[in-house]
PDB file of N, CA and C in Angstrom:
ATOM      1  N   GLY O   1      33.004 -30.670  35.498  1.00  0.00           N
ATOM      2  CA  GLY O   1      33.043 -29.318  35.967  1.00  0.00           C
ATOM      3  C   GLY O   1      32.544 -29.232  37.391  1.00  0.00           C
ATOM      4  N   VAL O   2      33.096 -28.291  38.127  1.00  0.00           N
ATOM      5  CA  VAL O   2      32.737 -28.111  39.521  1.00  0.00           C
ATOM      6  C   VAL O   2      32.547 -26.635  39.810  1.00  0.00           C
ATOM      7  N   CYS O   3      31.524 -26.331  40.582  1.00  0.00           N
ATOM      8  CA  CYS O   3      31.268 -24.964  41.031  1.00  0.00           C
ATOM      9  C   CYS O   3      31.213 -25.007  42.552  1.00  0.00           C
ATOM     10  N   VAL O   4      32.114 -24.272  43.215  1.00  0.00           N
ATOM     11  CA  VAL O   4      32.137 -24.260  44.674  1.00  0.00           C
ATOM     12  C   VAL O   4      31.691 -22.907  45.204  1.00  0.00           C
ATOM     13  N   ASN O   5      31.132 -22.930  46.387  1.00  0.00           N
ATOM     14  CA  ASN O   5      30.636 -21.721  47.051  1.00  0.00           C
ATOM     15  C   ASN O   5      29.541 -21.035  46.241  1.00  0.00           C
ATOM     16  N   TYR O   6      28.679 -21.844  45.623  1.00  0.00           N
ATOM     17  CA  TYR O   6      27.589 -21.303  44.813  1.00  0.00           C
ATOM     18  C   TYR O   6      26.760 -20.330  45.641  1.00  0.00           C
ATOM     19  N   ALA O   7      26.341 -19.246  45.029  1.00  0.00           N
ATOM     20  CA  ALA O   7      25.509 -18.198  45.638  1.00  0.00           C
ATOM     21  C   ALA O   7      26.256 -17.400  46.702  1.00  0.00           C
ATOM     22  N   ARG O   8      27.573 -17.469  46.679  1.00  0.00           N
ATOM     23  CA  ARG O   8      28.382 -16.648  47.577  1.00  0.00           C
ATOM     24  C   ARG O   8      29.285 -15.762  46.731  1.00  0.00           C
ATOM     25  N   PRO O   9      29.768 -14.676  47.288  1.00  0.00           N
ATOM     26  CA  PRO O   9      30.631 -13.773  46.515  1.00  0.00           C
ATOM     27  C   PRO O   9      31.919 -14.427  46.019  1.00  0.00           C
ATOM     28  N   ASP O  10      32.393 -15.465  46.728  1.00  0.00           N
ATOM     29  CA  ASP O  10      33.644 -16.110  46.330  1.00  0.00           C
ATOM     30  C   ASP O  10      33.414 -17.380  45.502  1.00  0.00           C
ATOM     31  N   VAL O  11      32.300 -17.445  44.789  1.00  0.00           N
ATOM     32  CA  VAL O  11      31.997 -18.587  43.933  1.00  0.00           C
ATOM     33  C   VAL O  11      33.106 -18.764  42.893  1.00  0.00           C
ATOM     34  N   ALA O  12      33.440 -20.021  42.621  1.00  0.00           N
ATOM     35  CA  ALA O  12      34.465 -20.323  41.619  1.00  0.00           C
ATOM     36  C   ALA O  12      34.087 -21.613  40.900  1.00  0.00           C
ATOM     37  N   ALA O  13      34.239 -21.612  39.589  1.00  0.00           N
ATOM     38  CA  ALA O  13      33.925 -22.789  38.782  1.00  0.00           C
ATOM     39  C   ALA O  13      35.122 -23.124  37.904  1.00  0.00           C
ATOM     40  N   ALA O  14      35.384 -24.427  37.759  1.00  0.00           N
ATOM     41  CA  ALA O  14      36.510 -24.879  36.944  1.00  0.00           C
ATOM     42  C   ALA O  14      36.185 -26.247  36.361  1.00  0.00           C
ATOM     43  N   PHE O  15      36.916 -26.616  35.318  1.00  0.00           N
ATOM     44  CA  PHE O  15      36.729 -27.916  34.690  1.00  0.00           C
ATOM     45  C   PHE O  15      38.081 -28.527  34.364  1.00  0.00           C
ATOM     46  N   ALA O  16      38.049 -29.831  34.106  1.00  0.00           N
ATOM     47  CA  ALA O  16      39.232 -30.548  33.644  1.00  0.00           C
ATOM     48  C   ALA O  16      38.856 -31.321  32.391  1.00  0.00           C
ATOM     49  N   VAL O  17      39.771 -31.360  31.437  1.00  0.00           N
ATOM     50  CA  VAL O  17      39.608 -32.162  30.225  1.00  0.00           C
ATOM     51  C   VAL O  17      40.766 -33.153  30.206  1.00  0.00           C
ATOM     52  N   TYR O  18      40.422 -34.431  30.161  1.00  0.00           N
ATOM     53  CA  TYR O  18      41.412 -35.510  30.253  1.00  0.00           C
ATOM     54  C   TYR O  18      41.485 -36.243  28.919  1.00  0.00           C
ATOM     55  N   TRP O  19      42.670 -36.251  28.330  1.00  0.00           N
ATOM     56  CA  TRP O  19      42.880 -36.918  27.042  1.00  0.00           C
ATOM     57  C   TRP O  19      43.531 -38.284  27.216  1.00  0.00           C
ATOM     58  N   GLY O  20      44.148 -38.524  28.357  1.00  0.00           N
ATOM     59  CA  GLY O  20      44.823 -39.792  28.616  1.00  0.00           C
ATOM     60  C   GLY O  20      45.986 -39.583  29.570  1.00  0.00           C
ATOM     61  N   ASP O  21      46.505 -40.686  30.092  1.00  0.00           N
ATOM     62  CA  ASP O  21      47.633 -40.608  31.022  1.00  0.00           C
ATOM     63  C   ASP O  21      48.793 -39.835  30.415  1.00  0.00           C
ATOM     64  N   ASN O  22      49.296 -38.880  31.159  1.00  0.00           N
ATOM     65  CA  ASN O  22      50.479 -38.090  30.788  1.00  0.00           C
ATOM     66  C   ASN O  22      50.333 -37.298  29.491  1.00  0.00           C
ATOM     67  N   SER O  23      49.114 -37.086  29.022  1.00  0.00           N
ATOM     68  CA  SER O  23      48.918 -36.313  27.792  1.00  0.00           C
ATOM     69  C   SER O  23      49.225 -34.839  28.041  1.00  0.00           C
ATOM     70  N   ALA O  24      49.948 -34.244  27.118  1.00  0.00           N
ATOM     71  CA  ALA O  24      50.254 -32.813  27.202  1.00  0.00           C
ATOM     72  C   ALA O  24      49.003 -31.967  26.998  1.00  0.00           C
ATOM     73  N   HIS O  25      47.919 -32.585  26.523  1.00  0.00           N
ATOM     74  CA  HIS O  25      46.675 -31.854  26.259  1.00  0.00           C
ATOM     75  C   HIS O  25      45.740 -31.802  27.469  1.00  0.00           C
ATOM     76  N   ASN O  26      46.031 -32.573  28.517  1.00  0.00           N
ATOM     77  CA  ASN O  26      45.202 -32.538  29.730  1.00  0.00           C
ATOM     78  C   ASN O  26      45.212 -31.125  30.294  1.00  0.00           C
ATOM     79  N   ARG O  27      44.042 -30.631  30.662  1.00  0.00           N
ATOM     80  CA  ARG O  27      43.949 -29.259  31.164  1.00  0.00           C
ATOM     81  C   ARG O  27      42.920 -29.154  32.281  1.00  0.00           C
ATOM     82  N   GLY O  28      43.156 -28.210  33.152  1.00  0.00           N
ATOM     83  CA  GLY O  28      42.199 -27.788  34.156  1.00  0.00           C
ATOM     84  C   GLY O  28      42.137 -26.275  34.098  1.00  0.00           C
ATOM     85  N   LEU O  29      40.951 -25.722  33.903  1.00  0.00           N
ATOM     86  CA  LEU O  29      40.807 -24.281  33.707  1.00  0.00           C
ATOM     87  C   LEU O  29      39.587 -23.739  34.430  1.00  0.00           C
ATOM     88  N   GLY O  30      39.668 -22.508  34.861  1.00  0.00           N
ATOM     89  CA  GLY O  30      38.513 -21.799  35.388  1.00  0.00           C
ATOM     90  C   GLY O  30      37.678 -21.282  34.227  1.00  0.00           C
ATOM     91  N   ILE O  31      36.449 -20.889  34.510  1.00  0.00           N
ATOM     92  CA  ILE O  31      35.595 -20.377  33.439  1.00  0.00           C
ATOM     93  C   ILE O  31      35.330 -18.890  33.641  1.00  0.00           C
ATOM     94  N   PRO O  32      35.100 -18.181  32.542  1.00  0.00           N
ATOM     95  CA  PRO O  32      34.748 -16.762  32.641  1.00  0.00           C
ATOM     96  C   PRO O  32      33.249 -16.594  32.884  1.00  0.00           C
ATOM     97  N   GLY O  33      32.851 -15.437  33.300  1.00  0.00           N
ATOM     98  CA  GLY O  33      31.428 -15.115  33.402  1.00  0.00           C
ATOM     99  C   GLY O  33      30.727 -15.802  34.552  1.00  0.00           C
ATOM    100  N   ARG O  34      29.458 -16.119  34.322  1.00  0.00           N
ATOM    101  CA  ARG O  34      28.621 -16.726  35.363  1.00  0.00           C
ATOM    102  C   ARG O  34      29.201 -18.061  35.816  1.00  0.00           C
ATOM    103  N   GLN O  35      29.348 -18.219  37.098  1.00  0.00           N
ATOM    104  CA  GLN O  35      29.970 -19.402  37.685  1.00  0.00           C
ATOM    105  C   GLN O  35      28.891 -20.406  38.101  1.00  0.00           C
ATOM    106  N   LEU O  36      28.431 -21.195  37.151  1.00  0.00           N
ATOM    107  CA  LEU O  36      27.364 -22.170  37.379  1.00  0.00           C
ATOM    108  C   LEU O  36      27.818 -23.549  36.917  1.00  0.00           C
ATOM    109  N   ASP O  37      27.338 -24.610  37.604  1.00  0.00           N
ATOM    110  CA  ASP O  37      27.692 -25.976  37.206  1.00  0.00           C
ATOM    111  C   ASP O  37      27.376 -26.244  35.739  1.00  0.00           C
ATOM    112  N   SER O  38      26.183 -25.862  35.307  1.00  0.00           N
ATOM    113  CA  SER O  38      25.772 -26.146  33.930  1.00  0.00           C
ATOM    114  C   SER O  38      26.711 -25.481  32.926  1.00  0.00           C
ATOM    115  N   ARG O  39      27.113 -24.263  33.178  1.00  0.00           N
ATOM    116  CA  ARG O  39      28.024 -23.556  32.272  1.00  0.00           C
ATOM    117  C   ARG O  39      29.432 -24.154  32.321  1.00  0.00           C
ATOM    118  N   THR O  40      29.815 -24.642  33.493  1.00  0.00           N
ATOM    119  CA  THR O  40      31.146 -25.237  33.628  1.00  0.00           C
ATOM    120  C   THR O  40      31.273 -26.469  32.737  1.00  0.00           C
ATOM    121  N   VAL O  41      30.276 -27.337  32.772  1.00  0.00           N
ATOM    122  CA  VAL O  41      30.292 -28.542  31.936  1.00  0.00           C
ATOM    123  C   VAL O  41      30.301 -28.162  30.457  1.00  0.00           C
ATOM    124  N   LEU O  42      29.498 -27.197  30.072  1.00  0.00           N
ATOM    125  CA  LEU O  42      29.455 -26.782  28.667  1.00  0.00           C
ATOM    126  C   LEU O  42      30.782 -26.166  28.228  1.00  0.00           C
ATOM    127  N   HIS O  43      31.421 -25.409  29.097  1.00  0.00           N
ATOM    128  CA  HIS O  43      32.751 -24.874  28.773  1.00  0.00           C
ATOM    129  C   HIS O  43      33.744 -26.013  28.553  1.00  0.00           C
ATOM    130  N   ALA O  44      33.687 -27.047  29.380  1.00  0.00           N
ATOM    131  CA  ALA O  44      34.587 -28.193  29.230  1.00  0.00           C
ATOM    132  C   ALA O  44      34.374 -28.869  27.881  1.00  0.00           C
ATOM    133  N   ILE O  45      33.124 -29.067  27.502  1.00  0.00           N
ATOM    134  CA  ILE O  45      32.813 -29.706  26.222  1.00  0.00           C
ATOM    135  C   ILE O  45      33.285 -28.841  25.065  1.00  0.00           C
ATOM    136  N   LEU O  46      33.029 -27.557  25.129  1.00  0.00           N
ATOM    137  CA  LEU O  46      33.472 -26.654  24.071  1.00  0.00           C
ATOM    138  C   LEU O  46      34.994 -26.655  23.963  1.00  0.00           C
ATOM    139  N   PHE O  47      35.681 -26.640  25.086  1.00  0.00           N
ATOM    140  CA  PHE O  47      37.142 -26.674  25.082  1.00  0.00           C
ATOM    141  C   PHE O  47      37.639 -27.956  24.420  1.00  0.00           C
ATOM    142  N   ALA O  48      37.061 -29.102  24.789  1.00  0.00           N
ATOM    143  CA  ALA O  48      37.473 -30.380  24.203  1.00  0.00           C
ATOM    144  C   ALA O  48      37.248 -30.386  22.696  1.00  0.00           C
ATOM    145  N   LEU O  49      36.103 -29.892  22.253  1.00  0.00           N
ATOM    146  CA  LEU O  49      35.814 -29.848  20.816  1.00  0.00           C
ATOM    147  C   LEU O  49      36.786 -28.934  20.079  1.00  0.00           C
ATOM    148  N   THR O  50      37.168 -27.852  20.716  1.00  0.00           N
ATOM    149  CA  THR O  50      38.091 -26.903  20.103  1.00  0.00           C
ATOM    150  C   THR O  50      39.493 -27.495  19.997  1.00  0.00           C
ATOM    151  N   MET O  51      39.894 -28.270  20.983  1.00  0.00           N
ATOM    152  CA  MET O  51      41.240 -28.844  21.013  1.00  0.00           C
ATOM    153  C   MET O  51      41.377 -30.104  20.162  1.00  0.00           C
ATOM    154  N   ALA O  52      40.283 -30.811  19.953  1.00  0.00           N
ATOM    155  CA  ALA O  52      40.333 -32.100  19.262  1.00  0.00           C
ATOM    156  C   ALA O  52      40.610 -31.932  17.775  1.00  0.00           C
ATOM    157  N   ASN O  53      41.308 -32.909  17.222  1.00  0.00           N
ATOM    158  CA  ASN O  53      41.533 -32.961  15.780  1.00  0.00           C
ATOM    159  C   ASN O  53      40.167 -33.176  15.115  1.00  0.00           C
ATOM    160  N   PRO O  54      39.732 -32.253  14.248  1.00  0.00           N
ATOM    161  CA  PRO O  54      38.390 -32.363  13.663  1.00  0.00           C
ATOM    162  C   PRO O  54      38.212 -33.552  12.721  1.00  0.00           C
ATOM    163  N   SER O  55      39.306 -34.188  12.326  1.00  0.00           N
ATOM    164  CA  SER O  55      39.189 -35.329  11.418  1.00  0.00           C
ATOM    165  C   SER O  55      39.296 -36.668  12.158  1.00  0.00           C
ATOM    166  N   ARG O  56      39.319 -36.619  13.491  1.00  0.00           N
ATOM    167  CA  ARG O  56      39.349 -37.846  14.286  1.00  0.00           C
ATOM    168  C   ARG O  56      38.120 -37.907  15.179  1.00  0.00           C
ATOM    169  N   VAL O  57      37.573 -39.102  15.329  1.00  0.00           N
ATOM    170  CA  VAL O  57      36.417 -39.308  16.200  1.00  0.00           C
ATOM    171  C   VAL O  57      36.778 -38.869  17.619  1.00  0.00           C
ATOM    172  N   ILE O  58      35.854 -38.180  18.260  1.00  0.00           N
ATOM    173  CA  ILE O  58      36.039 -37.805  19.662  1.00  0.00           C
ATOM    174  C   ILE O  58      34.867 -38.345  20.464  1.00  0.00           C
ATOM    175  N   GLU O  59      35.179 -38.932  21.610  1.00  0.00           N
ATOM    176  CA  GLU O  59      34.144 -39.360  22.548  1.00  0.00           C
ATOM    177  C   GLU O  59      34.229 -38.454  23.762  1.00  0.00           C
ATOM    178  N   ILE O  60      33.135 -37.801  24.073  1.00  0.00           N
ATOM    179  CA  ILE O  60      33.058 -36.930  25.236  1.00  0.00           C
ATOM    180  C   ILE O  60      32.229 -37.645  26.288  1.00  0.00           C
ATOM    181  N   SER O  61      32.873 -37.998  27.392  1.00  0.00           N
ATOM    182  CA  SER O  61      32.205 -38.677  28.500  1.00  0.00           C
ATOM    183  C   SER O  61      31.901 -37.655  29.579  1.00  0.00           C
ATOM    184  N   THR O  62      30.674 -37.665  30.069  1.00  0.00           N
ATOM    185  CA  THR O  62      30.262 -36.687  31.073  1.00  0.00           C
ATOM    186  C   THR O  62      29.249 -37.290  32.033  1.00  0.00           C
ATOM    187  N   THR O  63      29.213 -36.744  33.227  1.00  0.00           N
ATOM    188  CA  THR O  63      28.198 -37.136  34.205  1.00  0.00           C
ATOM    189  C   THR O  63      27.003 -36.190  34.153  1.00  0.00           C
ATOM    190  N   SER O  64      27.000 -35.276  33.194  1.00  0.00           N
ATOM    191  CA  SER O  64      25.946 -34.266  33.109  1.00  0.00           C
ATOM    192  C   SER O  64      24.825 -34.690  32.161  1.00  0.00           C
ATOM    193  N   LYS O  65      23.687 -35.094  32.750  1.00  0.00           N
ATOM    194  CA  LYS O  65      22.509 -35.385  31.928  1.00  0.00           C
ATOM    195  C   LYS O  65      22.066 -34.123  31.195  1.00  0.00           C
ATOM    196  N   TYR O  66      22.196 -32.988  31.864  1.00  0.00           N
ATOM    197  CA  TYR O  66      21.819 -31.707  31.264  1.00  0.00           C
ATOM    198  C   TYR O  66      22.581 -31.477  29.956  1.00  0.00           C
ATOM    199  N   ALA O  67      23.886 -31.684  29.970  1.00  0.00           N
ATOM    200  CA  ALA O  67      24.692 -31.436  28.773  1.00  0.00           C
ATOM    201  C   ALA O  67      24.307 -32.387  27.647  1.00  0.00           C
ATOM    202  N   VAL O  68      24.209 -33.670  27.948  1.00  0.00           N
ATOM    203  CA  VAL O  68      23.862 -34.654  26.914  1.00  0.00           C
ATOM    204  C   VAL O  68      22.487 -34.346  26.332  1.00  0.00           C
ATOM    205  N   ARG O  69      21.529 -34.073  27.181  1.00  0.00           N
ATOM    206  CA  ARG O  69      20.162 -33.774  26.716  1.00  0.00           C
ATOM    207  C   ARG O  69      20.139 -32.497  25.879  1.00  0.00           C
ATOM    208  N   SER O  70      20.812 -31.466  26.353  1.00  0.00           N
ATOM    209  CA  SER O  70      20.800 -30.174  25.654  1.00  0.00           C
ATOM    210  C   SER O  70      21.483 -30.247  24.298  1.00  0.00           C
ATOM    211  N   ILE O  71      22.571 -31.011  24.217  1.00  0.00           N
ATOM    212  CA  ILE O  71      23.346 -31.078  22.979  1.00  0.00           C
ATOM    213  C   ILE O  71      22.780 -32.119  22.016  1.00  0.00           C
ATOM    214  N   CYS O  72      22.455 -33.297  22.532  1.00  0.00           N
ATOM    215  CA  CYS O  72      22.060 -34.401  21.651  1.00  0.00           C
ATOM    216  C   CYS O  72      20.581 -34.415  21.284  1.00  0.00           C
ATOM    217  N   TYR O  73      19.730 -33.883  22.147  1.00  0.00           N
ATOM    218  CA  TYR O  73      18.298 -34.003  21.908  1.00  0.00           C
ATOM    219  C   TYR O  73      17.564 -32.679  21.709  1.00  0.00           C
ATOM    220  N   LEU O  74      18.042 -31.615  22.298  1.00  0.00           N
ATOM    221  CA  LEU O  74      17.307 -30.352  22.250  1.00  0.00           C
ATOM    222  C   LEU O  74      17.930 -29.300  21.339  1.00  0.00           C
ATOM    223  N   ALA O  75      19.116 -29.557  20.825  1.00  0.00           N
ATOM    224  CA  ALA O  75      19.836 -28.533  20.053  1.00  0.00           C
ATOM    225  C   ALA O  75      19.067 -28.086  18.814  1.00  0.00           C
ATOM    226  N   GLY O  76      18.426 -29.002  18.113  1.00  0.00           N
ATOM    227  CA  GLY O  76      17.695 -28.628  16.901  1.00  0.00           C
ATOM    228  C   GLY O  76      16.604 -27.609  17.176  1.00  0.00           C
ATOM    229  N   GLY O  77      15.793 -27.885  18.173  1.00  0.00           N
ATOM    230  CA  GLY O  77      14.726 -26.955  18.537  1.00  0.00           C
ATOM    231  C   GLY O  77      15.261 -25.645  19.074  1.00  0.00           C
ATOM    232  N   ASN O  78      16.313 -25.719  19.870  1.00  0.00           N
ATOM    233  CA  ASN O  78      16.906 -24.494  20.408  1.00  0.00           C
ATOM    234  C   ASN O  78      17.526 -23.646  19.305  1.00  0.00           C
ATOM    235  N   HIS O  79      18.110 -24.298  18.315  1.00  0.00           N
ATOM    236  CA  HIS O  79      18.647 -23.566  17.158  1.00  0.00           C
ATOM    237  C   HIS O  79      17.512 -22.839  16.425  1.00  0.00           C
ATOM    238  N   THR O  80      16.412 -23.549  16.188  1.00  0.00           N
ATOM    239  CA  THR O  80      15.257 -22.963  15.500  1.00  0.00           C
ATOM    240  C   THR O  80      14.723 -21.741  16.243  1.00  0.00           C
ATOM    241  N   ARG O  81      14.778 -21.786  17.572  1.00  0.00           N
ATOM    242  CA  ARG O  81      14.285 -20.675  18.392  1.00  0.00           C
ATOM    243  C   ARG O  81      15.359 -19.623  18.670  1.00  0.00           C
ATOM    244  N   GLY O  82      16.489 -19.717  17.987  1.00  0.00           N
ATOM    245  CA  GLY O  82      17.531 -18.700  18.126  1.00  0.00           C
ATOM    246  C   GLY O  82      18.348 -18.803  19.402  1.00  0.00           C
ATOM    247  N   TRP O  83      18.445 -20.001  19.957  1.00  0.00           N
ATOM    248  CA  TRP O  83      19.252 -20.242  21.154  1.00  0.00           C
ATOM    249  C   TRP O  83      18.830 -19.344  22.322  1.00  0.00           C
ATOM    250  N   THR O  84      17.531 -19.151  22.479  1.00  0.00           N
ATOM    251  CA  THR O  84      17.018 -18.332  23.580  1.00  0.00           C
ATOM    252  C   THR O  84      16.928 -19.121  24.890  1.00  0.00           C
ATOM    253  N   CYS O  85      17.337 -20.369  24.874  1.00  0.00           N
ATOM    254  CA  CYS O  85      17.314 -21.225  26.059  1.00  0.00           C
ATOM    255  C   CYS O  85      18.427 -20.827  27.032  1.00  0.00           C
ATOM    256  N   ALA O  86      18.365 -21.401  28.224  1.00  0.00           N
ATOM    257  CA  ALA O  86      19.448 -21.200  29.191  1.00  0.00           C
ATOM    258  C   ALA O  86      20.758 -21.678  28.577  1.00  0.00           C
ATOM    259  N   ASN O  87      21.787 -20.896  28.715  1.00  0.00           N
ATOM    260  CA  ASN O  87      23.123 -21.206  28.202  1.00  0.00           C
ATOM    261  C   ASN O  87      23.166 -21.322  26.680  1.00  0.00           C
ATOM    262  N   GLY O  88      22.236 -20.656  26.026  1.00  0.00           N
ATOM    263  CA  GLY O  88      22.169 -20.694  24.568  1.00  0.00           C
ATOM    264  C   GLY O  88      23.444 -20.225  23.895  1.00  0.00           C
ATOM    265  N   ASP O  89      24.141 -19.283  24.506  1.00  0.00           N
ATOM    266  CA  ASP O  89      25.396 -18.801  23.920  1.00  0.00           C
ATOM    267  C   ASP O  89      26.411 -19.930  23.781  1.00  0.00           C
ATOM    268  N   LEU O  90      26.557 -20.731  24.826  1.00  0.00           N
ATOM    269  CA  LEU O  90      27.514 -21.840  24.783  1.00  0.00           C
ATOM    270  C   LEU O  90      27.009 -23.000  23.932  1.00  0.00           C
ATOM    271  N   LEU O  91      25.728 -23.296  24.024  1.00  0.00           N
ATOM    272  CA  LEU O  91      25.169 -24.389  23.228  1.00  0.00           C
ATOM    273  C   LEU O  91      25.281 -24.099  21.736  1.00  0.00           C
ATOM    274  N   ASP O  92      25.112 -22.855  21.342  1.00  0.00           N
ATOM    275  CA  ASP O  92      25.292 -22.458  19.945  1.00  0.00           C
ATOM    276  C   ASP O  92      26.735 -22.702  19.512  1.00  0.00           C
ATOM    277  N   LEU O  93      27.690 -22.294  20.325  1.00  0.00           N
ATOM    278  CA  LEU O  93      29.107 -22.498  19.990  1.00  0.00           C
ATOM    279  C   LEU O  93      29.452 -23.982  19.906  1.00  0.00           C
ATOM    280  N   ILE O  94      28.885 -24.785  20.798  1.00  0.00           N
ATOM    281  CA  ILE O  94      29.119 -26.229  20.764  1.00  0.00           C
ATOM    282  C   ILE O  94      28.543 -26.829  19.489  1.00  0.00           C
ATOM    283  N   ALA O  95      27.322 -26.453  19.136  1.00  0.00           N
ATOM    284  CA  ALA O  95      26.704 -26.966  17.905  1.00  0.00           C
ATOM    285  C   ALA O  95      27.540 -26.595  16.687  1.00  0.00           C
ATOM    286  N   ARG O  96      28.028 -25.376  16.645  1.00  0.00           N
ATOM    287  CA  ARG O  96      28.873 -24.943  15.521  1.00  0.00           C
ATOM    288  C   ARG O  96      30.182 -25.734  15.478  1.00  0.00           C
ATOM    289  N   ALA O  97      30.766 -25.993  16.645  1.00  0.00           N
ATOM    290  CA  ALA O  97      32.012 -26.761  16.704  1.00  0.00           C
ATOM    291  C   ALA O  97      31.794 -28.192  16.217  1.00  0.00           C
ATOM    292  N   ILE O  98      30.668 -28.788  16.585  1.00  0.00           N
ATOM    293  CA  ILE O  98      30.356 -30.145  16.127  1.00  0.00           C
ATOM    294  C   ILE O  98      30.137 -30.153  14.618  1.00  0.00           C
ATOM    295  N   GLN O  99      29.398 -29.180  14.110  1.00  0.00           N
ATOM    296  CA  GLN O  99      29.133 -29.102  12.669  1.00  0.00           C
ATOM    297  C   GLN O  99      30.408 -28.899  11.864  1.00  0.00           C
ATOM    298  N   ALA O 100      31.395 -28.221  12.436  1.00  0.00           N
ATOM    299  CA  ALA O 100      32.647 -27.945  11.726  1.00  0.00           C
ATOM    300  C   ALA O 100      33.557 -29.174  11.654  1.00  0.00           C
ATOM    301  N   ARG O 101      33.258 -30.187  12.440  1.00  0.00           N
ATOM    302  CA  ARG O 101      34.092 -31.390  12.456  1.00  0.00           C
ATOM    303  C   ARG O 101      33.739 -32.303  11.285  1.00  0.00           C
ATOM    304  N   SER O 102      34.753 -32.948  10.715  1.00  0.00           N
ATOM    305  CA  SER O 102      34.497 -33.924   9.655  1.00  0.00           C
ATOM    306  C   SER O 102      34.317 -35.325  10.233  1.00  0.00           C
ATOM    307  N   ALA O 103      34.778 -35.541  11.450  1.00  0.00           N
ATOM    308  CA  ALA O 103      34.655 -36.846  12.096  1.00  0.00           C
ATOM    309  C   ALA O 103      33.501 -36.832  13.098  1.00  0.00           C
ATOM    310  N   GLN O 104      33.116 -38.016  13.490  1.00  0.00           N
ATOM    311  CA  GLN O 104      31.995 -38.191  14.411  1.00  0.00           C
ATOM    312  C   GLN O 104      32.321 -37.648  15.803  1.00  0.00           C
ATOM    313  N   THR O 105      31.304 -37.103  16.446  1.00  0.00           N
ATOM    314  CA  THR O 105      31.380 -36.682  17.844  1.00  0.00           C
ATOM    315  C   THR O 105      30.408 -37.552  18.623  1.00  0.00           C
ATOM    316  N   VAL O 106      30.913 -38.279  19.613  1.00  0.00           N
ATOM    317  CA  VAL O 106      30.109 -39.209  20.395  1.00  0.00           C
ATOM    318  C   VAL O 106      30.024 -38.700  21.829  1.00  0.00           C
ATOM    319  N   PHE O 107      28.811 -38.667  22.376  1.00  0.00           N
ATOM    320  CA  PHE O 107      28.618 -38.286  23.769  1.00  0.00           C
ATOM    321  C   PHE O 107      28.222 -39.522  24.558  1.00  0.00           C
ATOM    322  N   THR O 108      28.878 -39.731  25.688  1.00  0.00           N
ATOM    323  CA  THR O 108      28.593 -40.859  26.557  1.00  0.00           C
ATOM    324  C   THR O 108      28.276 -40.342  27.950  1.00  0.00           C
ATOM    325  N   PHE O 109      27.101 -40.700  28.448  1.00  0.00           N
ATOM    326  CA  PHE O 109      26.731 -40.353  29.818  1.00  0.00           C
ATOM    327  C   PHE O 109      27.301 -41.425  30.738  1.00  0.00           C
ATOM    328  N   ILE O 110      28.073 -41.006  31.731  1.00  0.00           N
ATOM    329  CA  ILE O 110      28.694 -41.984  32.640  1.00  0.00           C
ATOM    330  C   ILE O 110      28.165 -41.804  34.052  1.00  0.00           C
TER     331      ILE O 110
END
């Protein structure tokens, strides 16, 4: 995910989800609401989880330490506290999407 012109009126954030060469599922999309890098990455992850076949393993590769830490290590505590953390709305949706899957979800920090 990328956010350009941060803190300016013309701020814009977008992400790309890559499934493989020439895949019809490859997408690049802008995000709604607050235009922040952290939210852009979370939108990308949520989009990938929503598009993926829930019965097939998915590996999500990201350069965002924030996303990996928030999803893989802090989600339990944030859930207990009612998702009152930063970006709790998206993290809650991501946790629900992962729980709804029958196959493994793997996160790789690159």
